[in-house]
Amino acid sequence: MARPMAPPTRKKPPRIPRQVWIGLLAVVLVLGSIGLVIFSFTVIALDKDIRTRFAGVRWTLPAQVYAAPLELYAGQRVDAGALRHELERLGYRSTENLDGPGTFAMGKSRADIFIRGFHFWDGPRPEARISVKLDADGVTDVLDLDSQQPRDIVRMDPMLIGSIYPQQGEDRVLVKLDEVPELLREGLLSVEDKGFYDHFGVSIRGVFRAMFVNLRAGHTVQGASTITQQLVRNFFLTMDRTWTRKINEMIMAVLLERHYSKQEILEAYVNEIYLGQDGNRAVHGFGLASYFYFNKPLGELRDHEIALLVGVVKGASFYNPRRNAERAKNRRDLVLHVFRDQGLISDAEMEAAIARPLGLAGNKKGGVERYPAFVDLVKRQLRGQYKDSDLTDEGLRIFTTLEPRAQEALERSIIQGLATVEKSRKMPEGTLESSGVVTSVDGGEVLAVVGGRESRYAGFNRALDSRRSIGSLVKPFVYLSALEQGDRYNLQSILEDEPISLRLPNKQVWSPGNYDRKLHGPQPLYMALAHSYNLPTVRLGLEIGEKSVVETLKQAGYSGDPALLPSLFLGAVDVAPIEVAQMYGTLAANGFQSPLSSIREVTTKEGEPLNRYPIRVKQTLPEGPVYLINWAMTQVMRLGTGRAAYSKIPDEVVLAGKSGTTDDLRDAWFAGFAGDRVGVIWVGRDDYKPMGLSGSTGALPIWSSLIKELNVRSLDLIPPPDVEEQLADTVTGLKADEGCQSRLLVPYLRGYAPAEWAPCARAATSQPLQWLRDIFE
């Protein structure tokens, strides 16, 4: 019988020597120590970063740019409709009773207003309740509702129209925590971080809850970031979804809570969180978001508006209410339910808030405070006075001259005017471009600037940078140069309208013609200007010389250096609309020039004055000849190329102006003024192609609509001491009386009025032996 085989003997695994264990333990300890050291250095570095960057001035604050405030006083020309529009533009809310700052109650002849407090350049202006009485002509009385005493003048809070921030930069309006509505503070914590006051920067409970929910769902549906972590992510880190970033975020959140109080962290979060994009501008913080979405201060937001902003925190792009209105409303309503569940609002308040629309201010693309062409001018005028970092980092407050009513009128006139012209000429929509400037006659303040038909969006600023030939806009300065020589020329001087050919320095022959290609015979000087005849203008220019005309242009405010060629007399000189406004503004101010300015005051963010911009005036053109040319430009409006303006404007409003048209109808201009406003309009194509429009057909309709909307004051021509007025026969230009059927009261430089009577004058027939002359004639 076979002997059973013994089971194979199992070899025992070799015993790891004790020295190896000791070695491995040593390696682990060394690596652990190295890791601990690295971790410690990382924590120290992060801690230093937090204390360095979070302490003191925590944000770079762009300069805030404000429009000129509306001032209410007896005699102010603003009716009830215009006042309501001004208040709504400022974000004031219509109520039956004044229930807080930023509200108003409007009747047919009275407006009660609860004015917000505001810190102006000359000190703080407390909130106040006033009553404004109105009639068809404007404000008749202003009363303080609390004291029942009359007020001489009340200054409204100014509109925030923009900021000066770096390209692709952040913008914000800082608020203190006690300025944040309680519903926003408590509601934000209810939605984003219920345990904010209990955790140490990281919520362990929240982490495990999110892990459980996400594992059960199979993907990430819930986050666990506390408000502190969100602040760290926004303030210090990127949005990269990496473990390194997440670990750093948690460490820094703990460190942040170690150094700063919960109140400081919450205030920082309220000012830092990203809440939207406006072109190149990133909207940070609830203070700016309140203006960006609702055009009013944070303290005036209502339940449904607060809920929308809290809802946007979850994803400013995904819940963008301007692009995704339905999605944003659903999110807002969900937040309102949370508010109700946490006892922050009642059932009735929740239902009322849900029933309200989003109520956004502005349009689908951005907020209401978009005047990029004007803000561009402000930046340029500040250049050299402040460093770029001062304007983008220090929170300066810049009070400007922009008049919102004028700006809106200019924008509307251009947009509607271009559309009308394109339709009537059967041009494709968008063919034409336009720009415009409005200034005040007194002081040269820039009230409105439009750089293109897309006026609310930054781009090429044609009002400042497009230097185009001005055509016949130059003619008043040619005629002014002549009228300064009172012994040679007056408004009745006869100019020949005959063909002319000139050999230029390049040997070419220049043969200008009139716009209508006709000859009109001898013309009085003022009629040649009124009808913008080219041939009389060239002949006059040749008599006085190119240098004389250039000198007059420079005295009016032109800064260029044009070629001294005869084509100068017909406007072969390139000028930007803003400079045309300067030149015509000098005429409107009777020869007194005020350098155009868009800024009134600059203060620190605390309201301390830094710089004032007083009005500077100097006389650069002689008052008498300027009066004559201004009178001639009123004839342009009554008899000549500007007469179509009176189809929109009442006849009793006296205006002065001039059209401008360039070769091949490439550019259409109109520049003119009333007693208080100067307006300049350019119309053309960016590709310089002919468009078939003259100044009278392309620019004048826009200018006329603008002047009508501005409700301008009539031009009051008061002769200066060196001007005398005399009746003149329009046929001969000689002295006239009631015996002449065609007579006109014409101004002359004193001592240069015609002394000889016109044949039609009765005084002429009463002279000795006049009867004998009549027989022989």
XYZ file of N, CA, C and O in Angstrom, residues 36-156:
484
model
N 4.836 68.660 5.982
C 4.349 69.579 7.009
C 5.018 70.944 6.874
O 4.369 71.983 7.014
N 6.321 70.908 6.571
C 7.048 72.163 6.394
C 6.487 72.929 5.184
O 6.243 74.132 5.247
N 6.320 72.147 4.085
C 5.772 72.791 2.883
C 4.382 73.343 3.155
O 4.045 74.479 2.784
N 3.562 72.539 3.854
C 2.214 72.984 4.190
C 2.262 74.229 5.074
O 1.503 75.179 4.875
N 3.192 74.196 6.035
C 3.319 75.336 6.947
C 3.725 76.589 6.187
O 3.161 77.674 6.411
N 4.718 76.427 5.289
C 5.145 77.581 4.501
C 4.012 78.069 3.597
O 3.828 79.280 3.385
N 3.247 77.117 3.052
C 2.112 77.494 2.211
C 1.087 78.292 3.005
O 0.593 79.338 2.558
N 0.782 77.775 4.211
C -0.187 78.462 5.065
C 0.325 79.849 5.443
O -0.418 80.835 5.410
N 1.624 79.913 5.776
C 2.214 81.213 6.142
C 2.134 82.182 4.971
O 1.787 83.357 5.127
N 2.463 81.668 3.762
C 2.422 82.527 2.577
C 0.997 82.989 2.283
O 0.755 84.169 1.979
N 0.041 82.061 2.391
C -1.351 82.422 2.150
C -1.841 83.412 3.207
O -2.585 84.351 2.913
N -1.402 83.179 4.441
C -1.802 84.079 5.520
C -1.270 85.495 5.280
O -1.980 86.485 5.469
N -0.029 85.571 4.844
C 0.561 86.880 4.553
C -0.166 87.550 3.391
O -0.423 88.760 3.420
N -0.490 86.750 2.381
C -1.205 87.290 1.218
C -2.547 87.871 1.646
O -2.938 88.959 1.219
N -3.240 87.146 2.509
C -4.543 87.610 2.981
C -4.403 88.911 3.746
O -5.116 89.889 3.498
N -3.448 88.946 4.696
C -3.310 90.144 5.528
C -2.831 91.342 4.719
O -3.207 92.475 4.992
N -2.002 91.071 3.693
C -1.473 92.174 2.886
C -2.543 92.746 1.962
O -2.741 93.957 1.874
N -3.256 91.864 1.264
C -4.186 92.319 0.243
C -5.565 92.660 0.796
O -6.298 93.441 0.189
N -5.924 92.093 1.939
C -7.270 92.317 2.447
C -7.340 93.468 3.436
O -8.406 93.984 3.721
N -6.192 93.860 3.958
C -6.185 94.948 4.935
C -6.193 96.294 4.220
O -5.826 96.417 3.054
N -6.597 97.348 4.934
C -6.541 98.706 4.389
C -7.485 98.882 3.225
O -8.644 98.495 3.243
N -6.967 99.467 2.152
C -7.779 99.691 0.947
C -7.886 98.373 0.207
O -6.921 97.911 -0.391
N -9.064 97.786 0.199
C -9.197 96.436 -0.333
C -9.538 96.391 -1.805
O -9.418 95.373 -2.436
N -10.001 97.519 -2.338
C -10.411 97.511 -3.738
C -9.824 98.703 -4.488
O -9.630 99.776 -3.925
N -9.558 98.468 -5.750
C -9.290 99.599 -6.646
C -10.651 100.112 -7.096
O -11.464 99.357 -7.633
N -10.901 101.372 -6.846
C -12.222 101.938 -7.114
C -12.175 102.856 -8.321
O -11.509 103.892 -8.289
N -12.860 102.505 -9.393
C -12.920 103.400 -10.553
C -13.558 104.734 -10.190
O -14.405 104.822 -9.298
N -13.137 105.772 -10.879
C -13.754 107.082 -10.685
C -15.211 107.024 -11.126
O -15.541 106.423 -12.146
N -16.087 107.647 -10.364
C -17.506 107.709 -10.701
C -17.793 109.041 -11.384
O -17.368 110.097 -10.919
N -18.510 108.968 -12.495
C -18.772 110.150 -13.310
C -20.265 110.485 -13.224
O -21.112 109.636 -13.505
N -20.554 111.724 -12.844
C -21.942 112.155 -12.641
C -22.330 113.225 -13.658
O -21.525 114.067 -14.050
N -23.607 113.205 -14.031
C -24.164 114.261 -14.878
C -24.391 115.513 -14.044
O -24.323 115.492 -12.810
N -24.669 116.610 -14.714
C -25.029 117.835 -14.009
C -26.383 117.627 -13.334
O -27.304 117.080 -13.935
N -26.528 118.058 -12.079
C -27.804 117.861 -11.387
C -28.874 118.817 -11.895
O -28.581 119.956 -12.281
N -30.103 118.346 -11.896
C -31.233 119.217 -12.216
C -31.464 120.161 -11.045
O -31.504 119.732 -9.887
N -31.601 121.435 -11.325
C -31.873 122.423 -10.288
C -33.293 122.959 -10.466
O -33.690 123.341 -11.576
N -34.047 122.958 -9.381
C -35.438 123.398 -9.413
C -35.553 124.754 -8.732
O -35.120 124.925 -7.589
N -36.148 125.714 -9.435
C -36.333 127.064 -8.908
C -37.438 127.734 -9.712
O -37.782 127.296 -10.821
N -38.009 128.768 -9.139
C -39.064 129.506 -9.840
C -38.486 130.089 -11.125
O -37.496 130.812 -11.099
N -39.144 129.768 -12.246
C -38.668 130.228 -13.544
C -37.958 129.147 -14.343
O -37.696 129.344 -15.535
N -37.638 128.008 -13.708
C -36.998 126.901 -14.436
C -37.944 126.391 -15.516
O -39.121 126.126 -15.262
N -37.427 126.256 -16.747
C -38.274 125.883 -17.886
C -38.376 124.367 -17.986
O -37.738 123.721 -18.804
N -39.187 123.791 -17.109
C -39.441 122.354 -17.153
C -40.899 122.136 -16.763
O -41.349 122.573 -15.710
N -41.676 121.507 -17.664
C -43.079 121.284 -17.375
C -43.261 119.972 -16.616
O -42.291 119.266 -16.329
N -44.504 119.637 -16.301
C -44.781 118.464 -15.482
C -44.298 117.181 -16.149
O -43.721 116.307 -15.495
N -44.525 117.063 -17.457
C -44.088 115.857 -18.159
C -42.581 115.709 -18.157
O -42.053 114.611 -17.927
N -41.877 116.816 -18.402
C -40.417 116.760 -18.413
C -39.877 116.468 -17.020
O -38.892 115.727 -16.865
N -40.508 117.030 -15.981
C -40.053 116.778 -14.611
C -40.255 115.320 -14.238
O -39.389 114.693 -13.617
N -41.395 114.762 -14.601
C -41.630 113.335 -14.334
C -40.561 112.480 -15.007
O -40.028 111.538 -14.404
N -40.248 112.818 -16.248
C -39.237 112.052 -16.969
C -37.879 112.151 -16.281
O -37.142 111.170 -16.174
N -37.539 113.361 -15.806
C -36.275 113.539 -15.095
C -36.231 112.666 -13.846
O -35.217 112.029 -13.545
N -37.320 112.641 -13.104
C -37.367 111.863 -11.865
C -37.269 110.368 -12.159
O -36.556 109.624 -11.465
N -37.970 109.912 -13.173
C -37.914 108.488 -13.521
C -36.529 108.109 -14.024
O -36.042 107.003 -13.775
N -35.871 109.029 -14.731
C -34.520 108.773 -15.200
C -33.551 108.630 -14.023
O -32.581 107.886 -14.085
N -33.835 109.330 -12.932
C -33.016 109.226 -11.727
C -33.387 108.010 -10.880
O -32.776 107.786 -9.830
N -34.383 107.249 -11.323
C -34.787 106.063 -10.574
C -35.764 106.357 -9.458
O -35.974 105.521 -8.572
N -36.392 107.550 -9.465
C -37.416 107.851 -8.467
C -38.690 107.069 -8.794
O -39.006 106.826 -9.959
N -39.398 106.684 -7.738
C -40.588 105.837 -7.890
C -41.838 106.640 -7.565
O -41.893 107.341 -6.556
N -42.840 106.534 -8.448
C -44.100 107.248 -8.247
C -44.940 106.546 -7.191
O -45.166 105.336 -7.252
N -45.400 107.302 -6.179
C -46.239 106.757 -5.110
C -47.362 107.746 -4.816
O -47.291 108.922 -5.179
N -48.387 107.259 -4.129
C -49.456 108.159 -3.710
C -48.989 109.050 -2.571
O -49.336 110.224 -2.484
N -48.200 108.481 -1.668
C -47.647 109.231 -0.552
C -46.130 109.061 -0.563
O -45.624 107.993 -0.905
N -45.431 110.094 -0.176
C -43.968 110.020 -0.151
C -43.555 109.088 0.982
O -43.613 109.447 2.158
N -43.141 107.854 0.630
C -42.828 106.872 1.664
C -41.335 106.632 1.832
O -40.920 105.594 2.351
N -40.525 107.591 1.400
C -39.091 107.473 1.603
C -38.335 108.181 0.504
O -38.907 108.584 -0.514
N -37.023 108.385 0.700
C -36.210 109.025 -0.345
C -36.326 108.276 -1.659
O -36.422 107.045 -1.693
N -36.329 109.046 -2.758
C -36.427 108.442 -4.074
C -37.848 108.188 -4.517
O -38.085 107.380 -5.411
N -38.830 108.879 -3.905
C -40.224 108.730 -4.317
C -40.797 110.106 -4.669
O -40.291 111.141 -4.244
N -41.871 110.098 -5.435
C -42.543 111.350 -5.804
C -44.023 111.092 -6.066
O -44.425 109.961 -6.391
N -44.819 112.137 -5.885
C -46.249 112.098 -6.203
C -46.522 113.261 -7.149
O -46.277 114.414 -6.808
N -47.023 112.941 -8.335
C -47.156 113.940 -9.395
C -48.616 114.234 -9.705
O -49.430 113.319 -9.863
N -48.947 115.534 -9.755
C -50.257 115.966 -10.211
C -50.099 116.821 -11.459
O -49.005 116.942 -12.013
N -51.193 117.430 -11.919
C -51.132 118.230 -13.142
C -50.307 119.496 -12.962
O -49.602 119.921 -13.877
N -50.414 120.112 -11.796
C -49.716 121.379 -11.572
C -48.851 121.349 -10.317
O -48.473 122.399 -9.808
N -48.536 120.142 -9.830
C -47.747 120.055 -8.606
C -47.034 118.708 -8.565
O -47.574 117.692 -8.990
N -45.829 118.747 -8.053
C -45.064 117.516 -7.852
C -44.456 117.564 -6.451
O -43.726 118.491 -6.117
N -44.799 116.562 -5.620
C -44.165 116.409 -4.311
C -43.046 115.393 -4.452
O -43.253 114.290 -5.002
N -41.864 115.726 -3.962
C -40.672 114.895 -4.178
C -39.944 114.688 -2.860
O -39.727 115.654 -2.111
N -39.584 113.444 -2.581
C -38.729 113.122 -1.434
C -37.309 112.945 -1.998
O -36.957 111.910 -2.534
N -36.517 114.012 -1.872
C -35.192 114.038 -2.504
C -34.193 113.247 -1.671
O -34.146 113.365 -0.442
N -33.381 112.467 -2.341
C -32.318 111.713 -1.663
C -31.230 112.655 -1.147
O -30.961 113.695 -1.744
N -30.590 112.263 -0.083
C -29.410 112.978 0.360
C -28.250 112.690 -0.576
O -28.173 111.614 -1.176
N -27.346 113.642 -0.702
C -26.202 113.447 -1.593
C -25.062 114.355 -1.150
O -25.288 115.480 -0.686
N -23.834 113.863 -1.292
C -22.654 114.644 -0.934
C -22.075 115.270 -2.199
O -21.432 114.609 -3.003
N -22.326 116.598 -2.361
C -21.828 117.313 -3.523
C -20.426 117.847 -3.249
O -19.881 117.692 -2.156
N -19.860 118.500 -4.263
C -18.521 119.078 -4.131
C -18.467 120.192 -3.091
O -17.414 120.459 -2.530
N -19.612 120.838 -2.845
C -19.625 121.929 -1.876
C -20.224 121.509 -0.535
O -20.608 122.343 0.272
N -20.318 120.196 -0.308
C -20.774 119.689 0.968
C -21.976 118.776 0.830
O -22.561 118.625 -0.242
N -22.377 118.155 1.943
C -23.516 117.234 1.894
C -24.835 117.985 1.783
O -25.004 119.069 2.341
N -25.772 117.410 1.029
C -27.125 117.942 0.920
C -28.056 116.889 1.511
O -28.202 115.800 0.972
N -28.665 117.168 2.665
C -29.512 116.153 3.300
C -30.757 115.870 2.481
O -31.169 116.676 1.646
N -31.378 114.736 2.758
C -32.637 114.428 2.089
C -33.690 115.436 2.516
O -33.609 116.035 3.593
N -34.657 115.666 1.643
C -35.660 116.694 1.924
C -36.940 116.365 1.175
O -36.924 115.698 0.138
N -38.043 116.849 1.720
C -39.342 116.703 1.065
C -39.759 118.081 0.561
O -39.876 119.030 1.334
N -39.990 118.181 -0.748
C -40.343 119.466 -1.340
C -41.594 119.330 -2.195
O -41.996 118.231 -2.582
N -42.204 120.478 -2.459
C -43.348 120.546 -3.372
C -43.022 121.557 -4.460
O -42.604 122.679 -4.167
N -43.191 121.135 -5.709
C -42.877 121.983 -6.857
C -44.183 122.311 -7.572
O -44.909 121.415 -8.005
N -44.480 123.603 -7.689
C -45.675 124.037 -8.415
C -45.293 124.386 -9.849
O -44.253 124.992 -10.091
N -46.169 123.991 -10.780
C -45.850 124.124 -12.203
C -47.018 124.711 -12.975
O -48.168 124.547 -12.603
N -46.677 125.390 -14.074
C -47.680 125.759 -15.063
C -47.117 125.433 -16.444
O -46.091 124.740 -16.554
N -47.766 125.929 -17.485
C -47.343 125.572 -18.844
C -45.929 126.039 -19.170
O -45.249 125.446 -20.015
N -45.474 127.099 -18.520
C -44.143 127.646 -18.818
C -43.031 127.035 -17.981
O -41.856 127.213 -18.285
N -43.391 126.364 -16.882
C -42.353 125.763 -16.055
C -42.660 125.880 -14.576
O -43.834 125.920 -14.161
N -41.618 125.957 -13.765
C -41.748 125.984 -12.305
C -42.155 127.389 -11.866
O -41.545 128.382 -12.268
N -43.184 127.459 -11.019
C -43.615 128.754 -10.478
C -43.212 128.938 -9.021
O -43.071 130.067 -8.556
N -43.015 127.823 -8.290
C -42.678 127.949 -6.874
C -42.122 126.614 -6.376
O -42.494 125.545 -6.880
N -41.224 126.702 -5.378
C -40.673 125.511 -4.727
C -40.825 125.694 -3.227
O -40.403 126.717 -2.661
N -41.442 124.700 -2.541
C -41.765 124.812 -1.130
C -41.189 123.633 -0.369
O -41.241 122.492 -0.837
N -40.635 123.886 0.807
C -40.183 122.826 1.695
C -41.400 122.291 2.452
O -42.067 123.033 3.171
N -41.705 121.005 2.303
C -42.915 120.446 2.895
C -42.833 120.344 4.408
O -43.871 120.325 5.084
N -41.649 120.230 4.966
C -41.518 120.098 6.416
C -41.633 121.448 7.125
O -42.312 121.582 8.136
N -40.967 122.459 6.586
C -41.000 123.783 7.215
C -42.074 124.687 6.637
O -42.377 125.729 7.220
N -42.639 124.269 5.496
C -43.632 125.077 4.775
C -43.075 126.433 4.352
O -43.814 127.393 4.172
N -41.762 126.480 4.186
C -41.103 127.705 3.762
C -40.678 127.579 2.297
O -40.316 126.488 1.836
N -40.709 128.700 1.557
C -40.260 128.636 0.151
C -38.761 128.372 0.063
O -37.989 128.778 0.947
N -38.355 127.704 -0.990
C -36.940 127.435 -1.245
C -36.534 128.176 -2.514
O -37.223 128.111 -3.536
N -35.394 128.872 -2.468
C -34.930 129.603 -3.650
C -34.527 128.656 -4.764
O -34.860 128.859 -5.930
N -33.792 127.618 -4.382
C -33.309 126.654 -5.379
C -33.062 125.320 -4.685
O -32.609 125.279 -3.543
N -33.413 124.242 -5.354
C -33.197 122.895 -4.828
C -32.435 122.099 -5.877
O -32.842 122.040 -7.039
N -31.355 121.508 -5.456
C -30.518 120.718 -6.361
C -30.834 119.238 -6.174
O -30.700 118.683 -5.089
N -31.272 118.590 -7.261
C -31.535 117.149 -7.215
C -30.215 116.383 -7.190
O -29.158 116.923 -7.520
